[in-house]
C-alpha positions as a printed Julia matrix, in Angstrom:
185×3 Matrix{Float64}:
 143.45  150.88  122.82
 144.56  147.26  122.65
 141.15  145.98  123.79
 139.21  148.16  121.34
 138.66  145.47  118.64
 137.62  142.86  121.23
 135.22  145.31  122.96
 133.78  146.41  119.62
 133.23  142.81  118.55
 131.56  141.95  121.9
 129.22  144.97  121.6
 128.26  144.0   118.04
 127.56  140.37  119.0
 125.49  141.34  122.06
 123.54  143.89  120.02
 122.9   141.35  117.32
 121.63  138.81  119.89
 119.33  141.37  121.52
 117.98  142.46  118.14
 117.47  138.9   117.01
 115.83  137.94  120.31
 113.35  140.81  120.07
 111.87  139.15  117.0
 110.63  136.29  119.14
 108.91  138.21  121.91
 105.8   136.4   123.1
 102.83  138.67  122.64
  99.4   138.0   124.11
  97.02  136.36  121.7
  93.33  137.1   121.49
  91.03  134.1   121.85
  89.44  132.88  118.66
  86.46  130.51  118.37
  88.34  128.44  115.79
  91.21  127.66  118.19
  90.28  124.77  120.5
  90.72  125.19  124.22
  92.64  122.81  126.39
  89.41  121.24  127.69
  88.2   120.63  124.1
  91.42  118.81  123.28
  91.25  116.84  126.51
  87.64  115.76  125.79
  88.6   114.59  122.27
  91.44  112.54  123.76
  89.1   110.93  126.28
  86.55  110.11  123.57
  89.26  108.56  121.4
  90.55  106.53  124.34
  87.03  105.22  125.05
  86.84  103.95  121.46
  90.21  102.21  121.92
  89.04  100.63  125.17
  85.88   99.41  123.42
  88.01   97.78  120.71
  90.23   96.2   123.41
  87.15   94.72  125.09
  86.13   93.06  121.84
  89.57   91.46  121.58
  89.45   90.43  125.23
  86.35   88.32  124.51
  88.53   86.23  122.2
  90.77   83.61  123.75
  93.92   85.29  122.48
  96.3    83.15  124.53
  94.94   79.88  123.22
  95.33   80.94  119.59
  98.78   82.39  120.02
 100.0    79.43  122.0
  99.98   77.04  119.06
 101.19   79.68  116.58
 104.26   80.45  118.72
 105.04   76.81  119.52
 106.24   75.1   116.31
 107.67   71.89  117.85
 104.52   69.71  117.63
 104.11   70.64  113.97
 107.71   69.93  112.91
 107.33   66.19  113.53
 103.99   66.24  111.7
 105.55   68.02  108.71
 108.37   65.48  108.54
 105.81   62.65  108.65
 103.71   64.3   105.93
 106.77   64.64  103.68
 107.73   61.03  104.38
 104.3    59.82  103.33
 104.13   62.35  100.48
 100.97   63.92  101.94
  98.98   60.7   101.73
  95.26   60.89  102.38
  95.67   59.07  105.69
  98.4    61.43  106.92
  96.46   64.52  105.79
  93.33   63.22  107.5
  95.33   62.86  110.74
  96.75   66.35  110.26
  93.22   67.71  109.79
  92.18   66.04  113.05
  95.13   67.68  114.78
  94.13   71.08  113.37
  90.54   70.57  114.54
  91.79   70.67  118.16
  93.41   74.12  117.71
  91.75   77.34  118.86
  91.25   79.71  115.91
  89.21   82.39  117.69
  91.95   84.99  117.0
  91.07   84.78  113.3
  88.27   87.02  112.06
  85.09   84.98  111.56
  84.22   86.63  108.22
  87.55   87.28  106.55
  89.54   84.42  108.06
  92.53   86.71  108.57
  94.36   87.08  111.85
  93.39   90.0   114.11
  95.91   92.31  115.73
  95.88   93.6   119.32
  93.3    96.28  118.44
  90.89   93.75  116.97
  91.53   94.85  113.38
  92.35   92.25  110.75
  95.9    92.26  109.48
  96.41   93.1   105.81
  96.57   90.4   103.14
 100.37   90.81  102.83
 100.76   90.15  106.56
  98.53   87.11  106.32
 100.58   85.72  103.4
 103.76   86.22  105.43
 102.23   84.28  108.33
 101.07   81.48  106.09
 104.64   80.98  104.94
 106.25   81.29  108.34
 104.08   79.34  110.79
 104.62   75.55  110.58
 100.94   74.74  111.17
  99.99   76.58  107.99
 102.51   74.97  105.61
 100.48   71.82  104.8
  97.22   73.73  104.29
  97.68   74.12  100.49
  97.92   70.29  100.26
  94.73   69.65  102.29
  91.84   68.4   100.23
  88.46   69.88  101.02
  87.27   66.76  102.84
  90.26   66.97  105.23
  89.85   70.61  106.2
  88.42   70.87  109.74
  85.52   73.26  110.39
  87.59   75.74  112.41
  90.05   76.17  109.51
  87.48   76.58  106.7
  87.44   80.4   107.03
  91.26   80.53  107.02
  91.42   78.38  103.9
  89.86   81.12  101.78
  93.25   82.91  101.78
  95.37   79.91  100.96
  96.23   79.16   97.33
  95.49   75.46   96.9
  97.79   72.97   95.18
  96.34   71.46   92.06
  98.95   68.71   92.0
  99.36   66.6    95.11
 102.09   64.37   93.71
 104.97   66.07   95.58
 104.75   67.16   99.17
 107.68   69.27  100.44
 107.93   71.89  103.17
 110.63   74.36  103.97
 111.19   73.43  107.63
 113.33   76.17  109.13
 116.2    75.0   111.4
 114.98   77.5   114.0
 111.71   75.55  114.34
 113.62   72.41  115.24
 115.22   74.01  118.29
 113.17   73.1   121.37
 112.17   76.1   123.46
 111.94   75.92  127.22
 109.21   78.14  128.65
 110.37   80.05  131.69
């Protein structure tokens, strides 16, 4: 008689679990033409992957490494920025800077829009491009470049850069992190 409440409680709990579990019995389902089969889904995945591979091939034609190399290596530009500030963006200094930019590979930038392309070959949004323009040292002097100093490879990029109307002051926000030399491993 002492175990009666415990036994009763155990029977109720087990019954409840069996009753609740019977609600989720897997019943066979009739095939419907609107439900795709596994092979249909697999074929769609393969087709989608082929489109991705095609986009990757288009990006592979671009010399991605050459474009990224100068964007990820700020050290050569820091000295140039300091010189430009020292000379207050004089025509001579900006002409030299334009010659330096002419040697850079800009194939990673879309030929029509002038915006940077991502790994899939799609152009990054305007907000992303504005962020890059303010964070990569090579881009900082571009608003100060006069049209005659802009090299041919940067002309398409210049369409996204708000130009300075007053060239009397030339200052750049050179981040302390850019001044730290990096040793490639």
